[in-house]
Amino acid sequence: QVRALLLADVAELASRSIKIPFQDTYTAGKELGRLAELAQIANQIGETGVRDTYLAVMKGELQDWFTAGNGTDKMFAYNAEWGTLQGYPASFDTEKQLNDHNFHYGYFVQAAATIGMFDREWIAQDKWGGMVDLLIADVASTDRDNGQFPWLRSLDPYAGHSWASGHGAFQAGNNNESSSEALNFSAAVALWGAVTDRDDVRDLGIELHSVESAAVLQYWFDVDDAVFPEGFPYEAAGMIWGDGAS
């Protein structure tokens, strides 16, 4: 059944004139994440031809994003005033408010890491690997002397999790809704470090995932019955704010 579903999906992909028609960093990123998972499944069940089809589509899409263009072309550009790498076309005000960079970029890192499991040449620093490192550094640079990016931009070490809003100026403080996509970024960083044989990058992903998953269990799911107020009628919170949850 898995094989039949996989073959149907890759046939649909082959029928598209534009393999990934989604234009912004979020929707294109989510499709990259989906294809990365399918490539892994195809490899696990021995469908190497299908796997390579998915890998080829991901390579083409990432190379488009990683190559500067003009107009509405997919690309990343460095904003020196804000110290950030911004993707265009943007989504959810990533380019106006610095929102959600870890959510979006995690899918790109995941796809690149998956490619790297099967094509070491593609992820070389002088090929496309250097761009992946920039995406990671934009969200989670560990170099306090880095003049391009701040230290661990998205993570709040005190809260134990990342925040989604770049400005954090709501009456309720900052917010984080998609804890799953935050964890996806961390997992992707760990995989990227593993496939590039860099223990420090791998361990960064593991550390981020360990810290944030512990916070998710407490603040989103209240696993120890120690967080939600008495009478809160739900089993989980959908969004965490600086002053509470909803």
PDB file of C-alpha atoms in Angstrom, residues 76-88 94-98 101 105 138 147-150 153:
ATOM      1  CA  PHE A  76      17.555  34.891  -0.309  1.00  0.00           C
ATOM      2  CA  ALA A  77      19.081  38.305   0.341  1.00  0.00           C
ATOM      3  CA  TYR A  78      21.073  39.581   3.295  1.00  0.00           C
ATOM      4  CA  ASN A  79      19.722  42.654   5.084  1.00  0.00           C
ATOM      5  CA  ALA A  80      22.689  44.314   6.758  1.00  0.00           C
ATOM      6  CA  GLU A  81      20.558  46.825   8.674  1.00  0.00           C
ATOM      7  CA  TRP A  82      18.609  44.078  10.421  1.00  0.00           C
ATOM      8  CA  GLY A  83      21.353  41.455  10.395  1.00  0.00           C
ATOM      9  CA  THR A  84      19.215  38.793   8.781  1.00  0.00           C
ATOM     10  CA  LEU A  85      18.890  36.591   5.729  1.00  0.00           C
ATOM     11  CA  GLN A  86      15.478  37.164   4.179  1.00  0.00           C
ATOM     12  CA  GLY A  87      13.718  34.971   1.650  1.00  0.00           C
ATOM     13  CA  TYR A  88      11.719  36.404  -1.232  1.00  0.00           C
ATOM     14  CA  THR A  94       9.106  37.257   7.470  1.00  0.00           C
ATOM     15  CA  GLU A  95      10.653  40.140   5.546  1.00  0.00           C
ATOM     16  CA  LYS A  96       8.797  42.928   7.368  1.00  0.00           C
ATOM     17  CA  GLN A  97       8.797  41.723  10.977  1.00  0.00           C
ATOM     18  CA  LEU A  98      11.379  38.889  10.997  1.00  0.00           C
ATOM     19  CA  HIS A 101      12.368  32.242  10.205  1.00  0.00           C
ATOM     20  CA  TYR A 105      14.023  27.679   7.031  1.00  0.00           C
ATOM     21  CA  ASP A 138      20.318  33.315  10.672  1.00  0.00           C
ATOM     22  CA  GLY A 147      28.999  40.337  12.746  1.00  0.00           C
ATOM     23  CA  GLN A 148      26.255  39.083  10.435  1.00  0.00           C
ATOM     24  CA  PHE A 149      23.833  37.378  12.830  1.00  0.00           C
ATOM     25  CA  PRO A 150      22.959  37.559  16.540  1.00  0.00           C
ATOM     26  CA  ARG A 153      18.184  34.639  17.404  1.00  0.00           C
TER      27      ARG A 153
END
